[in-house]
Amino acid sequence: QVQLVESGGGLVQAGGSLRLSCAASGSIFSINVMGWYRQAPGKEREFVSAISRGGSTYYEDSVKGRFTISRDNAKMTVNLQMNSLKPEDTAVYYCAARGGSAASPYERAYEYWGQGTQVTVSS
């Protein structure tokens, strides 16, 4: 089993920055892709970004150029640097991981999930 724990959420003004982190523990050898999803109030959870073990990155269109995903394979952590934040970025952000080697935007492709961390962007 794999456990994922997110940190770094909070309240920030529009235009500000936050850095989310996610640490994996347990059977981390089984992890290939790590990613981030978010769920805004009243909306379905949506893909934000993912990174493969080799460092290939993928972003949802609305965050391209503003968010940067990175990972440390030795520590099995994944980070999401969020800049130029907008009120519409307000959501609970979830860390996710999967054993498959291909990054995927599809929620059902990810076997492991964190509990989520709240990000609130005020206007």
PDB file of C-alpha atoms in Angstrom, residues 2-122:
ATOM      1  CA  VAL A   2       0.965   3.604  -0.574  1.00  0.00           C
ATOM      2  CA  GLN A   3       0.123   6.565   1.604  1.00  0.00           C
ATOM      3  CA  LEU A   4       0.150  10.118   0.258  1.00  0.00           C
ATOM      4  CA  VAL A   5       0.206  13.183   2.483  1.00  0.00           C
ATOM      5  CA  GLU A   6      -0.205  16.684   1.089  1.00  0.00           C
ATOM      6  CA  SER A   7       0.936  19.943   2.659  1.00  0.00           C
ATOM      7  CA  GLY A   8       1.281  23.589   1.740  1.00  0.00           C
ATOM      8  CA  GLY A   9      -2.274  24.721   1.146  1.00  0.00           C
ATOM      9  CA  GLY A  10      -3.634  27.966   2.499  1.00  0.00           C
ATOM     10  CA  LEU A  11      -5.140  31.357   1.768  1.00  0.00           C
ATOM     11  CA  VAL A  12      -3.512  33.686  -0.723  1.00  0.00           C
ATOM     12  CA  GLN A  13      -4.523  36.797  -2.632  1.00  0.00           C
ATOM     13  CA  ALA A  14      -5.034  36.727  -6.382  1.00  0.00           C
ATOM     14  CA  GLY A  15      -1.698  36.999  -8.142  1.00  0.00           C
ATOM     15  CA  GLY A  16       0.126  35.315  -5.294  1.00  0.00           C
ATOM     16  CA  SER A  17       1.921  31.989  -5.074  1.00  0.00           C
ATOM     17  CA  LEU A  18       1.704  28.764  -3.120  1.00  0.00           C
ATOM     18  CA  ARG A  19       3.753  25.597  -3.163  1.00  0.00           C
ATOM     19  CA  LEU A  20       2.083  22.272  -2.511  1.00  0.00           C
ATOM     20  CA  SER A  21       4.037  19.197  -1.521  1.00  0.00           C
ATOM     21  CA  CYS A  22       3.104  15.540  -1.357  1.00  0.00           C
ATOM     22  CA  ALA A  23       5.116  12.827   0.349  1.00  0.00           C
ATOM     23  CA  ALA A  24       4.621   9.171  -0.443  1.00  0.00           C
ATOM     24  CA  SER A  25       5.331   6.333   1.960  1.00  0.00           C
ATOM     25  CA  GLY A  26       4.785   2.604   2.046  1.00  0.00           C
ATOM     26  CA  SER A  27       5.284   0.580  -1.130  1.00  0.00           C
ATOM     27  CA  ILE A  28       6.794   3.509  -3.001  1.00  0.00           C
ATOM     28  CA  PHE A  29       8.670   1.214  -5.399  1.00  0.00           C
ATOM     29  CA  SER A  30       5.325   0.643  -7.100  1.00  0.00           C
ATOM     30  CA  ILE A  31       4.860   4.320  -7.977  1.00  0.00           C
ATOM     31  CA  ASN A  32       5.651   5.627 -11.432  1.00  0.00           C
ATOM     32  CA  VAL A  33       3.441   8.624 -12.092  1.00  0.00           C
ATOM     33  CA  MET A  34       2.548  11.253  -9.509  1.00  0.00           C
ATOM     34  CA  GLY A  35       0.065  14.004 -10.071  1.00  0.00           C
ATOM     35  CA  TRP A  36      -2.310  16.592  -8.755  1.00  0.00           C
ATOM     36  CA  TYR A  37      -6.063  16.941  -9.046  1.00  0.00           C
ATOM     37  CA  ARG A  38      -8.391  19.562  -7.629  1.00  0.00           C
ATOM     38  CA  GLN A  39     -12.033  19.823  -6.733  1.00  0.00           C
ATOM     39  CA  ALA A  40     -13.808  23.146  -6.445  1.00  0.00           C
ATOM     40  CA  PRO A  41     -17.072  23.493  -4.516  1.00  0.00           C
ATOM     41  CA  GLY A  42     -19.964  22.053  -6.488  1.00  0.00           C
ATOM     42  CA  LYS A  43     -17.708  20.714  -9.238  1.00  0.00           C
ATOM     43  CA  GLU A  44     -16.196  17.387 -10.157  1.00  0.00           C
ATOM     44  CA  ARG A  45     -12.593  16.623  -9.396  1.00  0.00           C
ATOM     45  CA  GLU A  46     -10.364  17.601 -12.316  1.00  0.00           C
ATOM     46  CA  PHE A  47      -6.844  16.870 -13.487  1.00  0.00           C
ATOM     47  CA  VAL A  48      -4.233  19.560 -12.867  1.00  0.00           C
ATOM     48  CA  SER A  49      -0.811  18.119 -13.600  1.00  0.00           C
ATOM     49  CA  ALA A  50       1.222  14.926 -13.618  1.00  0.00           C
ATOM     50  CA  ILE A  51       4.867  13.903 -13.820  1.00  0.00           C
ATOM     51  CA  SER A  52       6.378  10.582 -14.781  1.00  0.00           C
ATOM     52  CA  ARG A  53       9.303   8.945 -13.030  1.00  0.00           C
ATOM     53  CA  GLY A  54      11.487  10.115 -15.895  1.00  0.00           C
ATOM     54  CA  GLY A  55      10.377  13.726 -15.483  1.00  0.00           C
ATOM     55  CA  SER A  56       7.900  14.143 -18.341  1.00  0.00           C
ATOM     56  CA  THR A  57       5.282  16.668 -17.311  1.00  0.00           C
ATOM     57  CA  TYR A  58       1.661  17.263 -18.249  1.00  0.00           C
ATOM     58  CA  TYR A  59      -0.627  20.165 -17.441  1.00  0.00           C
ATOM     59  CA  GLU A  60      -4.264  21.038 -17.741  1.00  0.00           C
ATOM     60  CA  ASP A  61      -4.600  23.952 -20.151  1.00  0.00           C
ATOM     61  CA  SER A  62      -5.798  26.519 -17.616  1.00  0.00           C
ATOM     62  CA  VAL A  63      -2.667  26.126 -15.460  1.00  0.00           C
ATOM     63  CA  LYS A  64      -0.027  25.978 -18.193  1.00  0.00           C
ATOM     64  CA  GLY A  65       2.549  28.706 -17.704  1.00  0.00           C
ATOM     65  CA  ARG A  66       1.445  29.312 -14.109  1.00  0.00           C
ATOM     66  CA  PHE A  67       1.941  25.966 -12.354  1.00  0.00           C
ATOM     67  CA  THR A  68       5.094  23.853 -12.311  1.00  0.00           C
ATOM     68  CA  ILE A  69       5.238  20.254 -11.157  1.00  0.00           C
ATOM     69  CA  SER A  70       8.435  18.604  -9.971  1.00  0.00           C
ATOM     70  CA  ARG A  71       9.430  15.469  -8.110  1.00  0.00           C
ATOM     71  CA  ASP A  72      12.268  13.986  -6.111  1.00  0.00           C
ATOM     72  CA  ASN A  73      12.468  10.258  -6.829  1.00  0.00           C
ATOM     73  CA  ALA A  74      14.892   9.608  -3.985  1.00  0.00           C
ATOM     74  CA  LYS A  75      12.506  11.111  -1.451  1.00  0.00           C
ATOM     75  CA  MET A  76       9.395  10.153  -3.452  1.00  0.00           C
ATOM     76  CA  THR A  77       7.901  13.585  -3.149  1.00  0.00           C
ATOM     77  CA  VAL A  78       6.067  15.683  -5.691  1.00  0.00           C
ATOM     78  CA  ASN A  79       5.636  19.446  -5.587  1.00  0.00           C
ATOM     79  CA  LEU A  80       3.320  21.851  -7.332  1.00  0.00           C
ATOM     80  CA  GLN A  81       4.527  25.440  -7.551  1.00  0.00           C
ATOM     81  CA  MET A  82       1.508  27.634  -8.234  1.00  0.00           C
ATOM     82  CA  ASN A  83       2.102  31.196  -9.397  1.00  0.00           C
ATOM     83  CA  SER A  84      -0.221  33.948 -10.592  1.00  0.00           C
ATOM     84  CA  LEU A  85      -3.059  32.338  -8.695  1.00  0.00           C
ATOM     85  CA  LYS A  86      -6.630  33.223  -9.600  1.00  0.00           C
ATOM     86  CA  PRO A  87      -9.847  32.943  -7.584  1.00  0.00           C
ATOM     87  CA  GLU A  88     -10.922  30.139  -9.909  1.00  0.00           C
ATOM     88  CA  ASP A  89      -7.956  28.094  -8.660  1.00  0.00           C
ATOM     89  CA  THR A  90      -9.713  27.803  -5.308  1.00  0.00           C
ATOM     90  CA  ALA A  91     -10.235  24.131  -4.583  1.00  0.00           C
ATOM     91  CA  VAL A  92      -9.157  21.175  -2.533  1.00  0.00           C
ATOM     92  CA  TYR A  93      -5.992  19.853  -4.153  1.00  0.00           C
ATOM     93  CA  TYR A  94      -5.331  16.120  -4.105  1.00  0.00           C
ATOM     94  CA  CYS A  95      -2.103  14.274  -4.670  1.00  0.00           C
ATOM     95  CA  ALA A  96      -2.425  11.085  -6.705  1.00  0.00           C
ATOM     96  CA  ALA A  97      -0.109   8.290  -7.766  1.00  0.00           C
ATOM     97  CA  ARG A  98      -0.221   5.323 -10.097  1.00  0.00           C
ATOM     98  CA  GLY A  99       1.900   2.338 -10.910  1.00  0.00           C
ATOM     99  CA  GLY A 100       1.436   2.604 -14.655  1.00  0.00           C
ATOM    100  CA  SER A 101       4.264   4.300 -16.513  1.00  0.00           C
ATOM    101  CA  ALA A 102       2.159   6.645 -18.622  1.00  0.00           C
ATOM    102  CA  ALA A 103       0.872   9.872 -17.172  1.00  0.00           C
ATOM    103  CA  SER A 104      -2.873  10.057 -17.483  1.00  0.00           C
ATOM    104  CA  PRO A 105      -5.457  12.782 -16.969  1.00  0.00           C
ATOM    105  CA  TYR A 106      -8.076  10.175 -16.118  1.00  0.00           C
ATOM    106  CA  GLU A 107      -8.942   9.931 -12.453  1.00  0.00           C
ATOM    107  CA  ARG A 108      -9.635   6.203 -12.576  1.00  0.00           C
ATOM    108  CA  ALA A 109      -6.050   5.552 -13.695  1.00  0.00           C
ATOM    109  CA  TYR A 110      -4.698   6.518 -10.273  1.00  0.00           C
ATOM    110  CA  GLU A 111      -4.678   3.911  -7.510  1.00  0.00           C
ATOM    111  CA  TYR A 112      -3.519   6.059  -4.629  1.00  0.00           C
ATOM    112  CA  TRP A 113      -4.884   9.338  -3.283  1.00  0.00           C
ATOM    113  CA  GLY A 114      -4.086  11.765  -0.532  1.00  0.00           C
ATOM    114  CA  GLN A 115      -6.639  13.393   1.738  1.00  0.00           C
ATOM    115  CA  GLY A 116      -6.383  16.780   0.056  1.00  0.00           C
ATOM    116  CA  THR A 117      -5.277  20.262   1.051  1.00  0.00           C
ATOM    117  CA  GLN A 118      -7.364  23.415   0.732  1.00  0.00           C
ATOM    118  CA  VAL A 119      -6.210  26.258  -1.494  1.00  0.00           C
ATOM    119  CA  THR A 120      -8.207  29.468  -1.307  1.00  0.00           C
ATOM    120  CA  VAL A 121      -7.459  32.431  -3.568  1.00  0.00           C
ATOM    121  CA  SER A 122      -9.155  35.680  -2.629  1.00  0.00           C
TER     122      SER A 122
END
